[in-house]
Backbone as a printed PyTorch tensor [residue, N CA C, xyz], in Angstrom:
tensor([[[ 12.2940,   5.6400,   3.1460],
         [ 12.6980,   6.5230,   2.0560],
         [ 12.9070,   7.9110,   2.6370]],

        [[ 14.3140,   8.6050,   2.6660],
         [ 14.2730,  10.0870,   2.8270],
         [ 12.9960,  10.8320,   2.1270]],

        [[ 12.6040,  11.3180,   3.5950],
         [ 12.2420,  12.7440,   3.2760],
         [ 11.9320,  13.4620,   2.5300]],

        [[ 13.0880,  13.7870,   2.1360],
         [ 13.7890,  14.7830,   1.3410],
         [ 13.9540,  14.7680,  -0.3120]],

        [[ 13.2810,  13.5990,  -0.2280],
         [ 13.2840,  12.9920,  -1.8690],
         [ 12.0100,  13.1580,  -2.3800]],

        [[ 12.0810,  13.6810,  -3.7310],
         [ 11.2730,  14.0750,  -4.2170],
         [ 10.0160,  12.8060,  -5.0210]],

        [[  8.7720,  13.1590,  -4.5740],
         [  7.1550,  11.9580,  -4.8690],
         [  8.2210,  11.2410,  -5.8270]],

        [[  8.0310,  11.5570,  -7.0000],
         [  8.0230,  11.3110,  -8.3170],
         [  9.7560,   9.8810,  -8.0350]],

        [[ 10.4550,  10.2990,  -7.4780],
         [ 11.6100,   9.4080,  -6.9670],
         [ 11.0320,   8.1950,  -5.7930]],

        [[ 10.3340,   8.8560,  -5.1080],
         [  9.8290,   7.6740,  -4.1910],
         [  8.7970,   6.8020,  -4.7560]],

        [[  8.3360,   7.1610,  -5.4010],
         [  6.8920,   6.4480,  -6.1230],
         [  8.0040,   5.6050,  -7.1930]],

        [[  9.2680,   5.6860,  -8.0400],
         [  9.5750,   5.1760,  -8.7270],
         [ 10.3310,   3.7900,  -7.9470]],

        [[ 10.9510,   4.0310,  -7.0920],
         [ 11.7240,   3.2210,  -5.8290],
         [ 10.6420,   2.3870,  -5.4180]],

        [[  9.5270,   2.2570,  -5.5120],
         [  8.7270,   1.5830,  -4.4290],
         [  8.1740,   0.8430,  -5.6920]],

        [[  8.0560,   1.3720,  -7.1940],
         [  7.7970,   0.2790,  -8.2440],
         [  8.6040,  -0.5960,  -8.5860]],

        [[ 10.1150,  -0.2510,  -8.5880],
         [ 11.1510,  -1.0220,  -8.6870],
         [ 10.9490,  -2.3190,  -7.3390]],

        [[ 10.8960,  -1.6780,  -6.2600],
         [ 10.5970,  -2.5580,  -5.3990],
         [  9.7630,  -3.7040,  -5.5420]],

        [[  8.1060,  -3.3130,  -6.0290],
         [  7.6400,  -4.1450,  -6.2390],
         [  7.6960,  -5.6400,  -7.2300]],

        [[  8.3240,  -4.6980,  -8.5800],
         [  8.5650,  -5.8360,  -9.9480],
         [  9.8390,  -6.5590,  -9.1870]],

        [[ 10.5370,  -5.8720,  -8.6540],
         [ 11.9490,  -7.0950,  -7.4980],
         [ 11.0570,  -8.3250,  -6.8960]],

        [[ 10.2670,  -7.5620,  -5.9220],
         [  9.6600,  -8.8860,  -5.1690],
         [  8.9080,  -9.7990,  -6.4990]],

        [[  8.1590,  -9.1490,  -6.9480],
         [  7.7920, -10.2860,  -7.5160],
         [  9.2160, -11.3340,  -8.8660]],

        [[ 10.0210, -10.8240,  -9.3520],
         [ 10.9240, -11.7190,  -9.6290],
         [ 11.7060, -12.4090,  -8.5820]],

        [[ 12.0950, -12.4070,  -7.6230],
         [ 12.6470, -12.5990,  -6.3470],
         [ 11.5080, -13.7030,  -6.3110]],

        [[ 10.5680, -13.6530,  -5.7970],
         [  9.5610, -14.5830,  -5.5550],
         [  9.2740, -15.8630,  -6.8590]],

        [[  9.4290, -15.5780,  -7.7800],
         [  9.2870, -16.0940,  -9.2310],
         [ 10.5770, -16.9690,  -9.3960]],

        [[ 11.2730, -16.5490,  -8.6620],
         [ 12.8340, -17.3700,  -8.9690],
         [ 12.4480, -18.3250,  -8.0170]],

        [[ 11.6310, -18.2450,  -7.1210],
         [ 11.7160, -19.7290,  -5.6160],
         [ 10.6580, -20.7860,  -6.3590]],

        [[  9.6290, -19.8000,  -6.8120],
         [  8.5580, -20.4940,  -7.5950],
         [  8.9030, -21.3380,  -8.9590]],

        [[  9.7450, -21.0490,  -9.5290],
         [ 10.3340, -21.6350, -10.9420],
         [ 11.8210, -21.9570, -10.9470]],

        [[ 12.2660, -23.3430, -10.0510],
         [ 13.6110, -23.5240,  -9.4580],
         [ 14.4530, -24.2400, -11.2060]],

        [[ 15.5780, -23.0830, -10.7430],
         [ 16.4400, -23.2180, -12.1730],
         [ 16.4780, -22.6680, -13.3980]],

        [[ 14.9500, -21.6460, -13.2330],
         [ 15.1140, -20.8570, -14.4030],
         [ 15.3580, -19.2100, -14.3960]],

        [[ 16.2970, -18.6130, -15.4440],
         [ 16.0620, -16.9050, -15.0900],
         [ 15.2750, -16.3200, -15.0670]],

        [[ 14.4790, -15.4430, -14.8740],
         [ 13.3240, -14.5820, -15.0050],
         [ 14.1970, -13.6140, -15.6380]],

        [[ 13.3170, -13.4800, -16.4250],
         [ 13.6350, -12.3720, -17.6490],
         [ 13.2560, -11.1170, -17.1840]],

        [[ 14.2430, -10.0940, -17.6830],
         [ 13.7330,  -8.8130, -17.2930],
         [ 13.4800,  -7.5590, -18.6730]],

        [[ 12.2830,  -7.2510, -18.1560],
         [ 12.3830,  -6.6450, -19.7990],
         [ 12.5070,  -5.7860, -19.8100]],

        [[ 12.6900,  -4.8140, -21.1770],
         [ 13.4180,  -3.3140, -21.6580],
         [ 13.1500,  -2.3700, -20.5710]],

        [[ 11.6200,  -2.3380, -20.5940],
         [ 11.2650,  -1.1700, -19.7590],
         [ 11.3520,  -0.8860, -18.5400]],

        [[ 11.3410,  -2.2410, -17.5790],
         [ 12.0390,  -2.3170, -16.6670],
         [ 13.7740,  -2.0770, -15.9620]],

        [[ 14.0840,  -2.4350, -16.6700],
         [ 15.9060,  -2.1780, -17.2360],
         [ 15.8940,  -0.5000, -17.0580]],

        [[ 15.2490,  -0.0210, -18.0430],
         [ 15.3590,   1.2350, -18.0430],
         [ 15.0180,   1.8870, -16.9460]],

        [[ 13.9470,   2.0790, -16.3360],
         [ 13.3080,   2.2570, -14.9470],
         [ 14.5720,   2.6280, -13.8990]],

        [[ 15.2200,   1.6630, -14.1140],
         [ 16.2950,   1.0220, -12.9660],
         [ 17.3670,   2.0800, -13.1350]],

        [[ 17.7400,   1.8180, -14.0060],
         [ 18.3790,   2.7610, -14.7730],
         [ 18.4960,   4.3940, -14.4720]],

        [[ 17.6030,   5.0300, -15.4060],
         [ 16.8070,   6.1720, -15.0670],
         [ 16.3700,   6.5060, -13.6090]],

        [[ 16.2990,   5.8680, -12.8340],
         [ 15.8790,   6.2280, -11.6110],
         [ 17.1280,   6.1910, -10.8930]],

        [[ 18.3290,   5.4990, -11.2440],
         [ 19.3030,   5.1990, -10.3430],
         [ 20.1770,   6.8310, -10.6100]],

        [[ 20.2380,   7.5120, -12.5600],
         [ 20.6790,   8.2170, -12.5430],
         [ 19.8500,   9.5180, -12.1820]],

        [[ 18.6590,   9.6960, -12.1880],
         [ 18.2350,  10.7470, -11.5960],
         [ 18.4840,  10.9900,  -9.5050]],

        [[ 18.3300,   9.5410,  -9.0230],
         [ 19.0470,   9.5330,  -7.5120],
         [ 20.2430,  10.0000,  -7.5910]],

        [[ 21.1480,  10.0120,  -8.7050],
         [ 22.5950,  10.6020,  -8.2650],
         [ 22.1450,  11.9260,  -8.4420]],

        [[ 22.0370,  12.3670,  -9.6600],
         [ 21.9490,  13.7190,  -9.8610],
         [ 20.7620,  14.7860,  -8.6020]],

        [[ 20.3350,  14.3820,  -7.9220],
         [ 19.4520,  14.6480,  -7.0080],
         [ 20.6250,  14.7540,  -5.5650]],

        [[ 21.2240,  13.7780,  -5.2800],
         [ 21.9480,  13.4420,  -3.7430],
         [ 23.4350,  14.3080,  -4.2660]],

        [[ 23.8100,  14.1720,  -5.2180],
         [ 25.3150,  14.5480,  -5.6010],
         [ 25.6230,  15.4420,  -6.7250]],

        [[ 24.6320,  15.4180,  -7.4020],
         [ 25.5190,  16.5530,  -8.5590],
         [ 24.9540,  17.8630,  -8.1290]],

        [[ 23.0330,  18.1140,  -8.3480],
         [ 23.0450,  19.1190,  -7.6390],
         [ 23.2340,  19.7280,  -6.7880]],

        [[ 23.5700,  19.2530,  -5.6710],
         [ 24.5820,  19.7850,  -4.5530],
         [ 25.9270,  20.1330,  -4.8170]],

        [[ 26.4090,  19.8170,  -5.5810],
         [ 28.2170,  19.7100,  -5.5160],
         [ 27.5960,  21.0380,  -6.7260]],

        [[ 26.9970,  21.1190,  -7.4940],
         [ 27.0340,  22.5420,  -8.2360],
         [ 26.1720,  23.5660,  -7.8470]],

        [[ 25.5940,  22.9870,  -6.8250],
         [ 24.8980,  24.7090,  -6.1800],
         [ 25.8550,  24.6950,  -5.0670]],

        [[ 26.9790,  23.6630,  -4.5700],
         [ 28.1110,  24.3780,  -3.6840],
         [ 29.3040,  25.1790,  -4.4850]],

        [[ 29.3790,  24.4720,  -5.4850],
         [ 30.1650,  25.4580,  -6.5690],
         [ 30.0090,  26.9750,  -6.8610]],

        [[ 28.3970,  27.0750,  -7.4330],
         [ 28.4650,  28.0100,  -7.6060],
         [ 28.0930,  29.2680,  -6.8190]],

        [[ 27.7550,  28.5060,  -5.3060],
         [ 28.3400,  29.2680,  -3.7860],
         [ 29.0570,  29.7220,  -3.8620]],

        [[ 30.4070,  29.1220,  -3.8030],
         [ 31.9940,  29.2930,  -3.8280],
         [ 32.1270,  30.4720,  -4.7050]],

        [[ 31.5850,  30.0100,  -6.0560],
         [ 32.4540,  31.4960,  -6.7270],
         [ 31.5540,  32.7240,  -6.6330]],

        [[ 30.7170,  32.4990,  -5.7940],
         [ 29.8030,  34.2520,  -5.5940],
         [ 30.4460,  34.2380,  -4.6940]],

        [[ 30.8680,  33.5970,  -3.4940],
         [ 31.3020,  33.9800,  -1.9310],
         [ 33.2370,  34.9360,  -2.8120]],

        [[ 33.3800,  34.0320,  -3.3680],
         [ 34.4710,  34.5140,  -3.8070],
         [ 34.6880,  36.1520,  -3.9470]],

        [[ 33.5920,  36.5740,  -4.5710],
         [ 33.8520,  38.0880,  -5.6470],
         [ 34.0560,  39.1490,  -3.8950]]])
C-alpha cells in the first residue's frame, strides 16, 4: 500500500481485502453457489473506491489548477 495514503484508506483496503478472501475462499468451499454480498459491504467498496480517486486525482488536478491561476496573475 502507498505510503502516501492516508490510515483511514489503508485500514479500509485491507478490510475489503479481507471480506474478498474470505468470499473467494467460500466460493471453493460451496461449489456452484454465489456468495452473496451484502449492502454494507457493496458500499465499503464503493466509498472507498471513490474516496481513492478523489485522493490520487481530483485533489491534485485542483490544487494544480489552482497553482496555475495564482502562477498566472
Amino acid at each position: 500500500i502507498d505510503k502516501g495514503m492516508p490510515q483511514y484508506l489503508s485500514s479500509r483496503i485491507d478490510l475489503i481485502r479481507c471480506f474478498g478472501n474470505i468470499a473467494v475462499h467460500q466460493k471453493v468451499l460451496v461449489s456452484g453457489q454465489i456468495v452473496q454480498v451484502e449492502v454494507d459491504e457493496a458500499k465499503l467498496c464503493l466509498d472507498t473506491l471513490r474516496e481513492l480517486l478523489e485522493h490520487y486525482y481530483v485533489r491534485p488536478a485542483a490544487t494544480a489548477l489552482a497553482l496555475a491561476k495564482v502562477s498566472a496573475k
